[in-house]
Amino acid sequence: MKLLRELSKNYKTISIVGMAKNAGKTTALNFLIEEALDEDVRLGITSTGRDGESTDLVTETEKPRVYLYEGTLVSVPRKLYELAEAGLEIISMSNYRTALGELLLCEVKSEGYVQIAGPVATADTRKLCDEMFSHGAELVLVDGAIDRKSVASPDSSDAIILSTGAVLSRDIKKVARETAHVVGLYNLPVLDDDDAKAAILPFLDENRILLLRKSDEGYDIEVLDLKTSLGAGRILDEHIDDSVSFVFIPGALTNSVIESINPSKLKKTKFILKDPTKIFIDSVTWKQLIKRGLDIKVIKNIKVCAVTVNPISPEGYSFDSNVLQAEVEKAVPGIPVIDVRK
């Protein structure tokens, strides 16, 4: 399957996000780099952290390296520039600072291994991608190298490839179930009430919890004196009454927040989040909450354009690749599922 050819028809910037470490994210990145070479697609490569080193800096386990070909555009911190085995030509020195020094935008002049890194802020990632496009990139791949699922923000790319695999569980059914849970969260419905959206947008970057009550002019807003949703469940329960139509939570939505709100209020009030990466609720609890009437909308959702599966776990067990692929395909219908190792 020519995955990159199909994806490049619809998307310009794609993030690769792992369900966990060792889910096969870097392998998926290398697969797409190889396909780009075959399809003569000029790539831009950046990261939300650091990737391409031979040993995982946290787990001290061996990991795949990133091999780049001539013409590829890549972001490299100054301290990693000299470590590149590929020949790199500096195109520009950016204003983005990393723990490894100033970020350089480079073009690969002779192929080889490169350790890549990029900005942490999603807004800066977008700016860097735009700069790569201005220098001739046809497609930019963003390696989600920091906090796997949380870097799937819709502000950093047009769509994501989700990497999953045996590392999640020894139970193949659970791997498929947890993958489907994340895909389902990412595909949550977007808020379609234009008046409510117009009321929320001016507060979007202020990190304040908002209560929206319907009025003749649209919605009246009550701003709660809470900067995050952590520990806010009890206070939310006190403020939510029959007149509240929506609650906007800019930060994390957790089990503890929801558990502190009277179940009867969950049925009557809709909750709005910036995007699905703000949800930190396990799949079993999530299903229970939905059955109890929890209604969640998002300002932006996340397009999952493909899922890659890794049947091998570093714990020493593995699945049959075809069986794993079939289980995940059943769990996420309509989304391409591939084992890039094949």
mmCIF file of C-alpha atoms in Angstrom, residues 21-223:
data_model
loop_
_atom_site.group_PDB
_atom_site.id
_atom_site.type_symbol
_atom_site.label_atom_id
_atom_site.label_comp_id
_atom_site.label_asym_id
_atom_site.label_seq_id
_atom_site.Cartn_x
_atom_site.Cartn_y
_atom_site.Cartn_z
ATOM 1 C CA LYS A 21 6.880 4.172 23.804
ATOM 2 C CA ASN A 22 7.881 1.289 21.517
ATOM 3 C CA ALA A 23 4.584 1.417 19.618
ATOM 4 C CA GLY A 24 6.513 1.783 16.347
ATOM 5 C CA LYS A 25 6.332 5.536 15.785
ATOM 6 C CA THR A 26 9.911 5.961 14.538
ATOM 7 C CA THR A 27 9.561 2.855 12.369
ATOM 8 C CA ALA A 28 6.458 4.446 10.810
ATOM 9 C CA LEU A 29 8.413 7.669 10.219
ATOM 10 C CA ASN A 30 11.223 5.767 8.477
ATOM 11 C CA PHE A 31 8.676 3.881 6.365
ATOM 12 C CA LEU A 32 7.180 7.158 5.115
ATOM 13 C CA ILE A 33 10.652 8.585 4.414
ATOM 14 C CA GLU A 34 11.397 5.550 2.246
ATOM 15 C CA GLU A 35 8.070 5.923 0.426
ATOM 16 C CA ALA A 36 8.775 9.625 -0.199
ATOM 17 C CA LEU A 37 12.054 8.641 -1.863
ATOM 18 C CA ASP A 38 10.219 6.134 -4.084
ATOM 19 C CA GLU A 39 7.453 8.621 -4.925
ATOM 20 C CA ASP A 40 9.851 11.566 -5.444
ATOM 21 C CA VAL A 41 8.077 13.645 -2.782
ATOM 22 C CA ARG A 42 10.245 16.283 -1.126
ATOM 23 C CA LEU A 43 9.800 16.018 2.628
ATOM 24 C CA GLY A 44 10.230 18.364 5.538
ATOM 25 C CA ILE A 45 10.981 16.601 8.849
ATOM 26 C CA THR A 46 10.667 18.108 12.292
ATOM 27 C CA SER A 47 9.854 16.925 15.789
ATOM 28 C CA THR A 48 8.123 18.030 18.964
ATOM 29 C CA GLY A 49 11.157 16.892 20.925
ATOM 30 C CA ARG A 50 14.203 14.848 19.978
ATOM 31 C CA ASP A 51 14.369 11.687 17.883
ATOM 32 C CA GLY A 52 16.838 9.716 15.810
ATOM 33 C CA GLU A 53 19.236 8.779 18.606
ATOM 34 C CA SER A 54 20.248 5.103 18.676
ATOM 35 C CA THR A 55 19.356 4.626 22.356
ATOM 36 C CA ASP A 56 16.219 5.854 24.111
ATOM 37 C CA LEU A 57 17.394 8.494 26.581
ATOM 38 C CA VAL A 58 14.729 7.495 29.140
ATOM 39 C CA THR A 59 14.584 3.702 28.930
ATOM 40 C CA GLU A 60 18.167 3.169 27.684
ATOM 41 C CA THR A 61 16.857 0.669 25.130
ATOM 42 C CA GLU A 62 17.900 0.440 21.505
ATOM 43 C CA LYS A 63 15.635 2.296 19.076
ATOM 44 C CA PRO A 64 15.452 2.885 15.311
ATOM 45 C CA ARG A 65 17.517 5.748 13.914
ATOM 46 C CA VAL A 66 16.263 8.243 11.331
ATOM 47 C CA TYR A 67 17.898 8.059 7.888
ATOM 48 C CA LEU A 68 17.325 11.043 5.580
ATOM 49 C CA TYR A 69 17.910 11.393 1.854
ATOM 50 C CA GLU A 70 19.252 14.183 -0.306
ATOM 51 C CA GLY A 71 16.888 17.143 -0.681
ATOM 52 C CA THR A 72 15.016 16.558 2.577
ATOM 53 C CA LEU A 73 14.496 19.607 4.789
ATOM 54 C CA VAL A 74 15.054 18.995 8.491
ATOM 55 C CA SER A 75 15.203 20.935 11.760
ATOM 56 C CA VAL A 76 18.294 20.247 13.866
ATOM 57 C CA PRO A 77 19.471 21.960 17.095
ATOM 58 C CA ARG A 78 22.938 23.424 17.005
ATOM 59 C CA LYS A 79 24.325 20.824 19.465
ATOM 60 C CA LEU A 80 23.113 17.941 17.268
ATOM 61 C CA TYR A 81 24.247 19.452 13.975
ATOM 62 C CA GLU A 82 27.810 18.175 14.340
ATOM 63 C CA LEU A 83 26.548 14.697 15.283
ATOM 64 C CA ALA A 84 24.702 14.221 11.981
ATOM 65 C CA GLU A 85 26.157 11.521 9.752
ATOM 66 C CA ALA A 86 24.321 13.039 6.793
ATOM 67 C CA GLY A 87 25.762 16.088 5.049
ATOM 68 C CA LEU A 88 23.650 19.085 6.106
ATOM 69 C CA GLU A 89 23.580 22.590 4.664
ATOM 70 C CA ILE A 90 22.156 25.310 6.932
ATOM 71 C CA ILE A 91 19.357 27.229 5.230
ATOM 72 C CA SER A 92 18.427 29.466 8.152
ATOM 73 C CA MET A 93 18.930 29.935 11.892
ATOM 74 C CA SER A 94 15.589 30.243 13.646
ATOM 75 C CA ASN A 95 14.434 32.116 16.728
ATOM 76 C CA TYR A 96 13.256 28.875 18.318
ATOM 77 C CA ARG A 97 15.300 27.836 21.327
ATOM 78 C CA THR A 98 15.636 24.265 22.566
ATOM 79 C CA ALA A 99 17.523 22.610 25.406
ATOM 80 C CA LEU A 100 20.087 21.643 22.768
ATOM 81 C CA GLY A 101 20.610 25.146 21.451
ATOM 82 C CA GLU A 102 19.335 27.274 18.620
ATOM 83 C CA LEU A 103 17.242 25.427 16.035
ATOM 84 C CA LEU A 104 18.683 25.230 12.521
ATOM 85 C CA LEU A 105 16.700 24.610 9.349
ATOM 86 C CA CYS A 106 18.868 22.449 7.095
ATOM 87 C CA GLU A 107 18.789 20.689 3.735
ATOM 88 C CA VAL A 108 20.278 17.209 3.403
ATOM 89 C CA LYS A 109 23.042 17.326 0.792
ATOM 90 C CA SER A 110 24.281 13.764 1.260
ATOM 91 C CA GLU A 111 22.168 11.006 2.799
ATOM 92 C CA GLY A 112 22.762 9.584 6.256
ATOM 93 C CA TYR A 113 21.509 9.397 9.834
ATOM 94 C CA VAL A 114 20.269 12.572 11.563
ATOM 95 C CA GLN A 115 19.053 13.314 15.077
ATOM 96 C CA ILE A 116 16.084 15.628 14.662
ATOM 97 C CA ALA A 117 14.410 18.051 17.045
ATOM 98 C CA GLY A 118 12.011 20.951 16.808
ATOM 99 C CA PRO A 119 10.009 23.535 18.734
ATOM 100 C CA VAL A 120 7.932 22.451 21.716
ATOM 101 C CA ALA A 121 5.114 24.993 21.239
ATOM 102 C CA THR A 122 2.528 23.955 18.645
ATOM 103 C CA ALA A 123 2.316 27.494 17.242
ATOM 104 C CA ASP A 124 6.076 27.445 16.605
ATOM 105 C CA THR A 125 5.799 24.029 14.970
ATOM 106 C CA ARG A 126 3.253 25.443 12.533
ATOM 107 C CA LYS A 127 5.526 28.389 11.716
ATOM 108 C CA LEU A 128 8.467 26.068 11.113
ATOM 109 C CA CYS A 129 6.340 23.892 8.805
ATOM 110 C CA ASP A 130 5.332 26.990 6.828
ATOM 111 C CA GLU A 131 8.999 27.907 6.479
ATOM 112 C CA MET A 132 9.742 24.427 5.148
ATOM 113 C CA PHE A 133 6.981 24.814 2.570
ATOM 114 C CA SER A 134 8.469 28.157 1.506
ATOM 115 C CA HIS A 135 11.750 26.324 0.803
ATOM 116 C CA GLY A 136 10.097 23.683 -1.373
ATOM 117 C CA ALA A 137 8.793 20.954 0.944
ATOM 118 C CA GLU A 138 5.747 19.185 -0.496
ATOM 119 C CA LEU A 139 4.800 17.358 2.709
ATOM 120 C CA VAL A 140 5.979 17.885 6.290
ATOM 121 C CA LEU A 141 6.113 15.039 8.803
ATOM 122 C CA VAL A 142 6.100 16.012 12.483
ATOM 123 C CA ASP A 143 7.584 13.380 14.761
ATOM 124 C CA GLY A 144 5.672 13.398 18.054
ATOM 125 C CA ALA A 145 8.674 12.719 20.236
ATOM 126 C CA ILE A 146 7.716 14.147 23.616
ATOM 127 C CA ASP A 147 4.488 13.028 25.219
ATOM 128 C CA ARG A 148 3.093 10.778 22.533
ATOM 129 C CA LYS A 149 -0.707 11.304 22.629
ATOM 130 C CA SER A 150 -0.722 14.858 23.959
ATOM 131 C CA VAL A 151 1.290 16.135 20.988
ATOM 132 C CA ALA A 152 -1.574 15.270 18.656
ATOM 133 C CA SER A 153 -2.903 18.824 18.963
ATOM 134 C CA PRO A 154 -4.852 19.867 15.844
ATOM 135 C CA ASP A 155 -2.932 23.155 15.885
ATOM 136 C CA SER A 156 0.337 21.419 14.960
ATOM 137 C CA SER A 157 -0.766 19.450 11.869
ATOM 138 C CA ASP A 158 -3.595 18.670 9.468
ATOM 139 C CA ALA A 159 -3.883 15.026 10.544
ATOM 140 C CA ILE A 160 -2.087 12.341 12.529
ATOM 141 C CA ILE A 161 -0.861 8.823 12.023
ATOM 142 C CA LEU A 162 -1.428 6.863 15.242
ATOM 143 C CA SER A 163 1.094 4.129 16.057
ATOM 144 C CA THR A 164 -0.103 1.306 18.302
ATOM 145 C CA GLY A 165 0.986 -2.196 19.091
ATOM 146 C CA ALA A 166 1.750 -5.093 21.393
ATOM 147 C CA VAL A 167 3.501 -2.840 23.900
ATOM 148 C CA LEU A 168 0.075 -1.730 25.161
ATOM 149 C CA SER A 169 -0.983 -5.145 26.465
ATOM 150 C CA ARG A 170 -0.506 -8.905 26.225
ATOM 151 C CA ASP A 171 -4.222 -9.037 25.384
ATOM 152 C CA ILE A 172 -4.674 -8.367 21.660
ATOM 153 C CA LYS A 173 -8.333 -7.428 22.218
ATOM 154 C CA LYS A 174 -7.272 -4.772 24.713
ATOM 155 C CA VAL A 175 -4.752 -3.325 22.240
ATOM 156 C CA ALA A 176 -7.555 -2.938 19.683
ATOM 157 C CA ARG A 177 -9.960 -1.563 22.309
ATOM 158 C CA GLU A 178 -7.529 1.062 23.650
ATOM 159 C CA THR A 179 -6.602 2.128 20.118
ATOM 160 C CA ALA A 180 -10.282 2.527 19.234
ATOM 161 C CA HIS A 181 -10.787 4.565 22.425
ATOM 162 C CA VAL A 182 -8.112 7.089 21.427
ATOM 163 C CA VAL A 183 -9.374 7.284 17.834
ATOM 164 C CA GLY A 184 -12.897 7.823 19.171
ATOM 165 C CA LEU A 185 -11.753 10.641 21.452
ATOM 166 C CA TYR A 186 -9.854 12.324 18.637
ATOM 167 C CA ASN A 187 -12.988 12.175 16.484
ATOM 168 C CA LEU A 188 -15.295 13.804 19.034
ATOM 169 C CA PRO A 189 -17.902 16.122 17.470
ATOM 170 C CA VAL A 190 -17.012 19.767 16.992
ATOM 171 C CA LEU A 191 -19.188 22.351 18.735
ATOM 172 C CA ASP A 192 -21.831 23.337 16.202
ATOM 173 C CA ASP A 193 -23.532 26.096 18.216
ATOM 174 C CA ASP A 194 -22.159 29.232 16.534
ATOM 175 C CA ASP A 195 -23.315 31.542 19.340
ATOM 176 C CA ALA A 196 -21.601 29.420 21.982
ATOM 177 C CA LYS A 197 -18.422 29.232 19.936
ATOM 178 C CA ALA A 198 -18.418 33.007 19.417
ATOM 179 C CA ALA A 199 -18.792 33.496 23.172
ATOM 180 C CA ILE A 200 -15.904 31.143 23.996
ATOM 181 C CA LEU A 201 -13.314 32.166 21.393
ATOM 182 C CA PRO A 202 -12.283 35.473 23.071
ATOM 183 C CA PHE A 203 -11.416 33.467 26.209
ATOM 184 C CA LEU A 204 -9.765 30.544 24.435
ATOM 185 C CA ASP A 205 -6.200 31.365 25.495
ATOM 186 C CA GLU A 206 -7.006 32.668 28.980
ATOM 187 C CA ASN A 207 -7.265 29.241 30.633
ATOM 188 C CA ARG A 208 -10.468 30.082 32.468
ATOM 189 C CA ILE A 209 -13.418 27.791 33.075
ATOM 190 C CA LEU A 210 -16.581 29.301 31.615
ATOM 191 C CA LEU A 211 -20.274 28.723 32.302
ATOM 192 C CA LEU A 212 -22.584 29.656 29.401
ATOM 193 C CA ARG A 213 -26.222 30.552 29.947
ATOM 194 C CA LYS A 214 -28.602 31.205 27.060
ATOM 195 C CA SER A 215 -29.735 34.803 26.595
ATOM 196 C CA ASP A 216 -31.543 36.894 23.983
ATOM 197 C CA GLU A 217 -28.188 38.045 22.573
ATOM 198 C CA GLY A 218 -26.628 34.589 22.526
ATOM 199 C CA TYR A 219 -24.990 33.471 25.779
ATOM 200 C CA ASP A 220 -24.109 35.136 29.039
ATOM 201 C CA ILE A 221 -20.766 34.014 30.408
ATOM 202 C CA GLU A 222 -19.742 33.421 33.990
ATOM 203 C CA VAL A 223 -15.979 33.166 34.411
#
